[in-house]
Coordinates of C-alpha atoms and ligand atoms in Angstrom, one line a residue:
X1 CA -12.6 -4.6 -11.1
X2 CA -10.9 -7.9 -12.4
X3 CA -13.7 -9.8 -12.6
X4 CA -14.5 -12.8 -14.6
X5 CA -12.1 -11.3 -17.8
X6 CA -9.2 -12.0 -15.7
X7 CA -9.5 -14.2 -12.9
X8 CA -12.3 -16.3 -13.6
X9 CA -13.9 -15.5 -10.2
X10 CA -17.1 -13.4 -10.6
X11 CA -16.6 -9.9 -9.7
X12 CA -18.7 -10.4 -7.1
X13 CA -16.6 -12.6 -5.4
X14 CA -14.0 -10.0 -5.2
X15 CA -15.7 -7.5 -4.0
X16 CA -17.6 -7.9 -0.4
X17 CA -17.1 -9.5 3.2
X18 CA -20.3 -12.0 3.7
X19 CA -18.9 -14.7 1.0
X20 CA -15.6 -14.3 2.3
X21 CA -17.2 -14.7 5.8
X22 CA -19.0 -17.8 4.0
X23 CA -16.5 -19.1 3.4
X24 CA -14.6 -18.8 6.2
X25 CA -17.0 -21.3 8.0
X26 CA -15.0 -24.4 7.2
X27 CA -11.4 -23.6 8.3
X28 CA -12.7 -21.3 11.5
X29 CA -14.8 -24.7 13.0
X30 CA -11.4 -26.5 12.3
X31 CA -9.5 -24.0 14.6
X32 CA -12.6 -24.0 17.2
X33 CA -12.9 -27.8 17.6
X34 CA -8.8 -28.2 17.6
X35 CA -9.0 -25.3 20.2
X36 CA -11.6 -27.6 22.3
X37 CA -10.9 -31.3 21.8
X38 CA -8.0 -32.5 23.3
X39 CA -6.7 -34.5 20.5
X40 CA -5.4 -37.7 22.8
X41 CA -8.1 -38.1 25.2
X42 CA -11.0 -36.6 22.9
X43 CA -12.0 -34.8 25.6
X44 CA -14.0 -31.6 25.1
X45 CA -12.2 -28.6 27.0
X46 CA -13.7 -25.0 27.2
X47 CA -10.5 -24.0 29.1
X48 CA -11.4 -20.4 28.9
X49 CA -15.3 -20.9 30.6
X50 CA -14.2 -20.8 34.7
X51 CA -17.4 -22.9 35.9
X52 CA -16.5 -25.8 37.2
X53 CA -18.5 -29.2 36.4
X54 CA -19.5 -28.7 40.0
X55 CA -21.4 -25.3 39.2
X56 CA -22.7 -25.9 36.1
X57 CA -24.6 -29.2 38.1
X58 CA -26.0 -26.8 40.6
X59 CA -27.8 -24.8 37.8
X60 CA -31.1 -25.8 37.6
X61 CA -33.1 -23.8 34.2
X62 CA -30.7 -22.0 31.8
X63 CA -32.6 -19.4 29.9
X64 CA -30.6 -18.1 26.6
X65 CA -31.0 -14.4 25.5
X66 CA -30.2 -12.4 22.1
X67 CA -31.7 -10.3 19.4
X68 CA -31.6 -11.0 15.9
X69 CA -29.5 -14.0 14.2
X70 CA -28.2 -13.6 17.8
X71 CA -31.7 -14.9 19.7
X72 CA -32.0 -17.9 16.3
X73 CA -28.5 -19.5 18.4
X74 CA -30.0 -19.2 21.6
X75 CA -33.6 -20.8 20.1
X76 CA -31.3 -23.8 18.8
X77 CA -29.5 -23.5 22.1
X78 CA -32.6 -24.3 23.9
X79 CA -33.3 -27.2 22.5
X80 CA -29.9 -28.6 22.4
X81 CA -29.8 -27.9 26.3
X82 CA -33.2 -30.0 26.9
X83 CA -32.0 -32.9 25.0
X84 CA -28.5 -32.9 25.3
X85 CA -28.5 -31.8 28.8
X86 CA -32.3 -32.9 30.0
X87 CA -32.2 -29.2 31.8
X88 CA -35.1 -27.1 31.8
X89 CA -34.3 -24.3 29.2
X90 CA -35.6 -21.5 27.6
X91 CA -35.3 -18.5 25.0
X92 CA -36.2 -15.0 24.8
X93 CA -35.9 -12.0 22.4
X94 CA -33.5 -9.8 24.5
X95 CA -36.0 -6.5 24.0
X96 CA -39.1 -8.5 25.3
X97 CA -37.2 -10.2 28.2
X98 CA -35.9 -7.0 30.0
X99 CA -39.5 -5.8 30.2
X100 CA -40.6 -9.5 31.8
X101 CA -40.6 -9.8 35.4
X102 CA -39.0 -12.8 34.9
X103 CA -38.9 -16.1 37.8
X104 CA -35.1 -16.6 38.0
X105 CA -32.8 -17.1 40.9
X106 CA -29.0 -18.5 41.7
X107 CA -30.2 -21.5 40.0
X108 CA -30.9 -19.6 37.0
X109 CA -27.7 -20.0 34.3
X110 CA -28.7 -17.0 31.9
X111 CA -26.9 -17.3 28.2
X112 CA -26.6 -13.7 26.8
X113 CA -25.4 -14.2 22.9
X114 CA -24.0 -11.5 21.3
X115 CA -22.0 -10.9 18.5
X116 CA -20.8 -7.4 19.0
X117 CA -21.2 -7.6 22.9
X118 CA -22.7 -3.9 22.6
X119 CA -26.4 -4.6 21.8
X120 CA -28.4 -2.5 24.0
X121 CA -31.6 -5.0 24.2
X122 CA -29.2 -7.5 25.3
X123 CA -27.0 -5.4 28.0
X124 CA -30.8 -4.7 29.4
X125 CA -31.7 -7.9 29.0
X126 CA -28.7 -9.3 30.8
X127 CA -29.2 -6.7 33.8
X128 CA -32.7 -8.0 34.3
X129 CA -31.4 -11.5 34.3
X130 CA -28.3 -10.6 37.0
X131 CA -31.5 -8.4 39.3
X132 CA -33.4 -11.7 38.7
X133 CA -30.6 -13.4 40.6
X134 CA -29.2 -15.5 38.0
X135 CA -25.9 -16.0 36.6
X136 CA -25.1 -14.8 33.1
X137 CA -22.7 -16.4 31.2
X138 CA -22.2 -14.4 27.8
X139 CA -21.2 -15.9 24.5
X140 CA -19.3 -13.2 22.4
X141 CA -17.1 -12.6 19.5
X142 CA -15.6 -9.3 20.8
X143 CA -12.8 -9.5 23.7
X144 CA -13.4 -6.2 25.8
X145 CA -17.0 -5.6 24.8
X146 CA -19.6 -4.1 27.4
X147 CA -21.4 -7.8 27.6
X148 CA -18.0 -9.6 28.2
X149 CA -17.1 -6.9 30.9
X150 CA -20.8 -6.9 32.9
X151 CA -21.4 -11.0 32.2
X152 CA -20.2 -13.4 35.5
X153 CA -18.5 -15.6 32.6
X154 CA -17.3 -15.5 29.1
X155 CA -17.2 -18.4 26.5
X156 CA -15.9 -16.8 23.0
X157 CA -17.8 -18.0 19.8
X158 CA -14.1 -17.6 18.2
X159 CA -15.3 -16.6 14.9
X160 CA -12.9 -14.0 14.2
X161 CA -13.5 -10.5 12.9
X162 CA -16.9 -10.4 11.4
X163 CA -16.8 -7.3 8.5
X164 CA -20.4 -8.1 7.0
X165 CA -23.7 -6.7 8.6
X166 CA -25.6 -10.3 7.9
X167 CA -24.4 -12.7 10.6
X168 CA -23.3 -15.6 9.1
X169 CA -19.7 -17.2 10.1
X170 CA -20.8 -15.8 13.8
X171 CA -23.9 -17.8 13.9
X172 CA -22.1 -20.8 12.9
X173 CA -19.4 -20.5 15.7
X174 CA -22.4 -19.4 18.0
X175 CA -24.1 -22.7 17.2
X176 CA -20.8 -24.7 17.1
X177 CA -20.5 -23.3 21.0
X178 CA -23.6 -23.7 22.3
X179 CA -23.6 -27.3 21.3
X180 CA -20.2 -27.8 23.0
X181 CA -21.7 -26.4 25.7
X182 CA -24.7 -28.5 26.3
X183 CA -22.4 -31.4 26.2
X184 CA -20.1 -29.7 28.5
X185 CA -23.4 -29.5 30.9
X186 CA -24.5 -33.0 29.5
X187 CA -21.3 -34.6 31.3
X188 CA -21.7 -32.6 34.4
X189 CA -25.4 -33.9 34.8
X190 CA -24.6 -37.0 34.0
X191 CA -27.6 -37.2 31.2
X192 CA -25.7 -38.2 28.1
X193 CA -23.4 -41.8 28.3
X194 CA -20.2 -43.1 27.1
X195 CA -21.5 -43.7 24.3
X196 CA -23.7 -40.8 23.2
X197 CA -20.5 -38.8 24.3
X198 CA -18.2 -40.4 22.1
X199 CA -20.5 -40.4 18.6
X200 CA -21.5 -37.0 19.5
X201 CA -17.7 -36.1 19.6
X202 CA -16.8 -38.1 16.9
X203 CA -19.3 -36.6 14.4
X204 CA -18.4 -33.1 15.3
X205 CA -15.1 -34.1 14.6
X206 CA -16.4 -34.3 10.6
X207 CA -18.3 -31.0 10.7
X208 CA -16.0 -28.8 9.2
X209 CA -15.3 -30.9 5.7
X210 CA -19.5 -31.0 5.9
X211 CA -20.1 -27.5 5.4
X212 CA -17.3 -27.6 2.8
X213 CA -19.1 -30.3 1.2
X214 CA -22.1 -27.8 1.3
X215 CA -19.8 -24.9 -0.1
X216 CA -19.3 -26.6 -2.8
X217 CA -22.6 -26.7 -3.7
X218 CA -22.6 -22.6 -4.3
X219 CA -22.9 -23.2 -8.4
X220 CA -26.1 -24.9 -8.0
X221 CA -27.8 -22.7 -5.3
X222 CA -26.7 -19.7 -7.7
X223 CA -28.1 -21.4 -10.5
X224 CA -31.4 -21.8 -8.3
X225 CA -31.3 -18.3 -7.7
X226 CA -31.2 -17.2 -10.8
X227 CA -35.0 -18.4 -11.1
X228 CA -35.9 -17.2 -7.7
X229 CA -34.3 -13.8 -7.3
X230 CA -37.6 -12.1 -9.3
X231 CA -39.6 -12.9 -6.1
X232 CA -40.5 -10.7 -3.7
X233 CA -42.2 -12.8 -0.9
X234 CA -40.8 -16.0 0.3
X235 CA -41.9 -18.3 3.5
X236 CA -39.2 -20.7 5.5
X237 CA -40.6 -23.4 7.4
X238 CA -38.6 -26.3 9.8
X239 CA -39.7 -28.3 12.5
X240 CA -38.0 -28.4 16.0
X241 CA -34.3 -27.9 15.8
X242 CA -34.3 -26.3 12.2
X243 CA -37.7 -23.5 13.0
X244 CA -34.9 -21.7 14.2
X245 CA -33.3 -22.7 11.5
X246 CA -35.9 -21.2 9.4
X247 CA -36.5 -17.9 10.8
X248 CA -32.2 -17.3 10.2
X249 CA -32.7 -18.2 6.5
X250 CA -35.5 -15.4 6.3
X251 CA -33.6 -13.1 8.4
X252 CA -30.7 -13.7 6.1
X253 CA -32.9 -12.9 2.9
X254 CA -35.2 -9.9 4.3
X255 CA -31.9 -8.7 6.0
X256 CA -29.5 -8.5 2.1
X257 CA -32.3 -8.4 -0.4
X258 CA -35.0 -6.8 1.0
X259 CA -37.5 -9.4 -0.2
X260 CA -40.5 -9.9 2.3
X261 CA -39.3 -13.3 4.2
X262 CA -41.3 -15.2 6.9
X263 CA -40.3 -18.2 9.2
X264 CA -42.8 -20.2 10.5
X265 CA -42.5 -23.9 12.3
X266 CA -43.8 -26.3 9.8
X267 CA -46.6 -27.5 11.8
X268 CA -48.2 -23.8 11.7
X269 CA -48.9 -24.2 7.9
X270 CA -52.8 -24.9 8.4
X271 CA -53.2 -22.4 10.7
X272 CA -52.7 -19.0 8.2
X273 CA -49.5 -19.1 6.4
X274 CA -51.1 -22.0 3.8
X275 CA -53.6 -18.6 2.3
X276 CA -50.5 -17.2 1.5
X277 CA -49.4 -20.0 -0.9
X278 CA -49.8 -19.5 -4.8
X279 CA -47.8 -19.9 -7.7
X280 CA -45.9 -16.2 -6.5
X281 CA -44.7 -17.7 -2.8
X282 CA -41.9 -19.9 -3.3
X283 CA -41.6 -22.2 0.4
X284 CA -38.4 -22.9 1.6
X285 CA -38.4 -26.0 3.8
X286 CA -35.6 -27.5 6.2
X287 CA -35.8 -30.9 5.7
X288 CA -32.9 -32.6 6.8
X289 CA -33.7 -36.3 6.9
X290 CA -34.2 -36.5 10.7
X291 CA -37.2 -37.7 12.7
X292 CA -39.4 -35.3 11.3
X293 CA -39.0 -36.0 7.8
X294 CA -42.1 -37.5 6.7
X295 CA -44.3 -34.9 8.6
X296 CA -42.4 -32.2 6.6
X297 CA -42.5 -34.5 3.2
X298 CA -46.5 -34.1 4.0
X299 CA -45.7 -30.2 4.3
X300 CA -44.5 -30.1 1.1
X301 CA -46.8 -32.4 -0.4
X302 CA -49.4 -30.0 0.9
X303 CA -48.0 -26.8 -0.6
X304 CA -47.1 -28.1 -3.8
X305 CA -51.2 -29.3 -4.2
X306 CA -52.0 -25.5 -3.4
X307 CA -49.7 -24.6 -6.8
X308 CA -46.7 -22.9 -4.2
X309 CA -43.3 -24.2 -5.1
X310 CA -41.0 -25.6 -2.8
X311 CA -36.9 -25.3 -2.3
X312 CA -36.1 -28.6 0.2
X313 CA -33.0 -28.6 1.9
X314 CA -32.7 -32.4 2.6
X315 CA -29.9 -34.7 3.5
X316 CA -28.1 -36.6 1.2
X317 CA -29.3 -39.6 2.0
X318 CA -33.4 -39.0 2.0
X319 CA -35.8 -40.2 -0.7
X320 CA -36.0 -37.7 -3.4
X321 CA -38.5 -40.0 -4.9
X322 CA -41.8 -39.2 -2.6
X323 CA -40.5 -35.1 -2.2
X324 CA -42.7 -33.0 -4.1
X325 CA -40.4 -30.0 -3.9
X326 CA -39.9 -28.4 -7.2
X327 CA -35.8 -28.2 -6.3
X328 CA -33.8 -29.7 -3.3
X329 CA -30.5 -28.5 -2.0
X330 CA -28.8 -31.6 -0.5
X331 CA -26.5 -31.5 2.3
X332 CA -24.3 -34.6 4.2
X333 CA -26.6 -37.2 6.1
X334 CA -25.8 -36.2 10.1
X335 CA -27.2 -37.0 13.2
X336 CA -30.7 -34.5 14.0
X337 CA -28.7 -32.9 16.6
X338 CA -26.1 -31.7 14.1
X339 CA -28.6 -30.5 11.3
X340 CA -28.8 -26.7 12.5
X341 CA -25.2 -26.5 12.1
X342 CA -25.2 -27.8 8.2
X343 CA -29.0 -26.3 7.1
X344 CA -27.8 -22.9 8.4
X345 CA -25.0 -22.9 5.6
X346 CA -27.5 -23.2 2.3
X347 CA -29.2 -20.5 3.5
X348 CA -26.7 -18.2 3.5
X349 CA -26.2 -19.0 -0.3
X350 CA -29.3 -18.7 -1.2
X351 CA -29.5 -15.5 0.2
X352 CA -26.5 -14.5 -0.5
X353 CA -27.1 -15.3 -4.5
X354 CA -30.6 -14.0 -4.3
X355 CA -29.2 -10.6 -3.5
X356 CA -26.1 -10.4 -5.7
X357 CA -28.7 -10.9 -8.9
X358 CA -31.2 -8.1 -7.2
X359 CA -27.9 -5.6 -7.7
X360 CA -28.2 -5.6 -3.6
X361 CA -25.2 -4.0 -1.5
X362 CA -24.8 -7.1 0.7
X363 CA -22.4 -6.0 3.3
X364 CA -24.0 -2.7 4.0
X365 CA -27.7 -3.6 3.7
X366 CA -29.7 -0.6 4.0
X367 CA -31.5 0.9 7.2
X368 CA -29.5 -1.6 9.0
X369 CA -26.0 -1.4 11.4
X370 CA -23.7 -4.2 12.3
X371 CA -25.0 -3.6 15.7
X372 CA -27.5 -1.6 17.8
X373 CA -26.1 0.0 21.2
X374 CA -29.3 1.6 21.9
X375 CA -32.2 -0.1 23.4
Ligands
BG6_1 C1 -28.1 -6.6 14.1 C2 -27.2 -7.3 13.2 O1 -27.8 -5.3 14.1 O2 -28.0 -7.1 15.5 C3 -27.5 -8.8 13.2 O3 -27.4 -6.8 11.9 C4 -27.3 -9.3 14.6 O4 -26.6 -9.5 12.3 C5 -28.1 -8.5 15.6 O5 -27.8 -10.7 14.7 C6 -27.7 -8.8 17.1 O6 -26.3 -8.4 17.2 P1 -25.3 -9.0 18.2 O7 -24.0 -8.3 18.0 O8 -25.9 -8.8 19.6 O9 -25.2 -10.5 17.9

């Protein structure tokens, strides 16, 4: 292998799909949002989704389905639907919901999210919806695949071929949709204004030179995980719009390094996870500086005083000054709405670095397939 002796570029760098697929984050957002914002009239156009602003209004609950990093879109999804949209939403593990006898009906929008379009969970999971009586819309990456073929509508996630086991590019462009999507069902319910519209738009605009902004940044997370790759139990915590947040960044660790990783939403702390914390259970905590930044600065207060250590992932902009956190990534200030789509990218590095210095194959992770047919 070349390596370092001649290129300069680490021979791991050389060598495997996920940081290429990293990497591709910033250029593949570029092509989604040209793809989807008409550059004259900024308006956002999902040419390819045939439901009218007309039928999207008549929906009355959308319920968003997955498995894996797959079900962490659809958890942000949720959220991005009840405040962006003000619809009722909600989110299920594909393997629990076909085995639900759930309430849906024609008013019922059901979002399947799949990567590969051939996970068995979620073909179930999206029969039981379409019995149910809803409509399934499915949000894929493969043209052709058994969910784009048995869904009522298609929206693509566009991220291009995805070589690496650990989702990472596809969750971005999962995210990325789902968010134009809620603001696509925003306008047809009338719940977001001019106004909210246009900065919404206008921010989004920005996104992709963010997460470049946060590549960039791949020296110092290595250099962080050169500390933290001895570790063999970590915890992720976020609040709201970054617990899903949290559960991908342990996902993405348990998934490449085989460390044991848990997520947990900030606020469960008291309630079990703090008897885990000592000087051997480094805390990672998704911090962005939104509206839930002092409760989570009292988080890590609260961990650091029971000896654990603490990696923060905080925006640019917050006081470092009052965070305990023995290190803090920083990523570019953005609105709260925004934050899943820039905290996700950190946690890829980290464990992505993590990995690399455990000697880990990080393409082909053991025990685990790119996808799972079978249910
Ligand atoms: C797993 C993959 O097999 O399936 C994960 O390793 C993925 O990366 C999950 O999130 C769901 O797959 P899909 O294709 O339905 O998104």
């Amino acid at each position: 292998m070349l390596g370092d002796k001649v290129t300069g570029i680490p021979n791991h760098e050389l060598s495997n799909f996920m940081l290429k697929e990293i990497h591709e984050q910033p250029s593949v957002l570029v092509d989604i949002i040209e793809g989807r914002l008409s550059r004259d009239s900024n308006k956002l156009e999902l040419l390819e989704l045939n439901l009218s602003d007309q039928q999207l209004k008549s929906f009355e609950t959308v319920l968003f389905i997955g498995m894996g990093t797959s079900l962490h879109a659809g958890m942000v999804g949720k959220l991005w639907f009840e405040r962006i949209a003000a619809i009722k939403a909600e989110s299920d593990n594909s393997s629990e919901f076909k085995d639900r006898n759930p309430i849906l009906n024609k008013k019922t929008l059901a979002i399947s999210i799949s990567q590969s379009g051939e996970t068995g969970d979620t073909l179930s999971a999206m029969k039981t919806a379409k019995e149910s009586g809803a409509t399934v819309l499915n949000i894929g990456n493969v043209e052709g695949s058994p969910a784009s073929k048995f869904a009522d509508h298609n929206l693509s996630m566009a991220a291009g071929k995805e070589i690496s086991v650990a989702a990472t590019k596809s969750f971005e462009c999962s995210l990325l949709t789902l968010y134009m999507l809620a603001i696509k069902m925003g306008l047809a319910r009338n719940s977001i204004n001019s106004a909210a519209y246009n900065s919404m738009i206008n921010e989004l605009s920005k996104l992709p030179k963010m997460v470049t902004k946060i590549l960039e940044t791949k020296t110092q997370i290595e250099e962080l995980c050169s500390y933290y790759y001895k570790y063999n139990h970590f915890l992720y915590l976020g609040r709201n719009l970054n617990f899903p947040i949290a559960l991908e960044g342990a996902l993405k660790l348990k998934e490449i390094s085989y460390i044991h990783a848990e997520g947990y939403p900030s606020g469960e702390l008291k309630h079990g996870p703090m008897a885990l914390i000592d000087k051997n259970m480094p805390v990672v905590v998704v911090m962005s500086s939104d509206s839930f930044f002092s409760r989570n600065l009292n988080t890590v207060s609260e961990i650091v005083s029971q000896g654990g250590k603490v990696i923060s992932v905080v925006s640019e902009d917050s006081d470092t000054r009052s965070n305990k956190a023995d290190n803090v990534i920083s990523i570019p200030k953005s609105s709260d709405l925004l934050s899943p789509l820039l905290t996700a990218i950190p946690l890829q590095l980290l464990a992505y670095y993590i990995a690399i210095k455990r000697g880990c194959n990080v393409d082909q992770p053991r025990n685990l397939t790119k996808s799972v047919p079978t249910d």
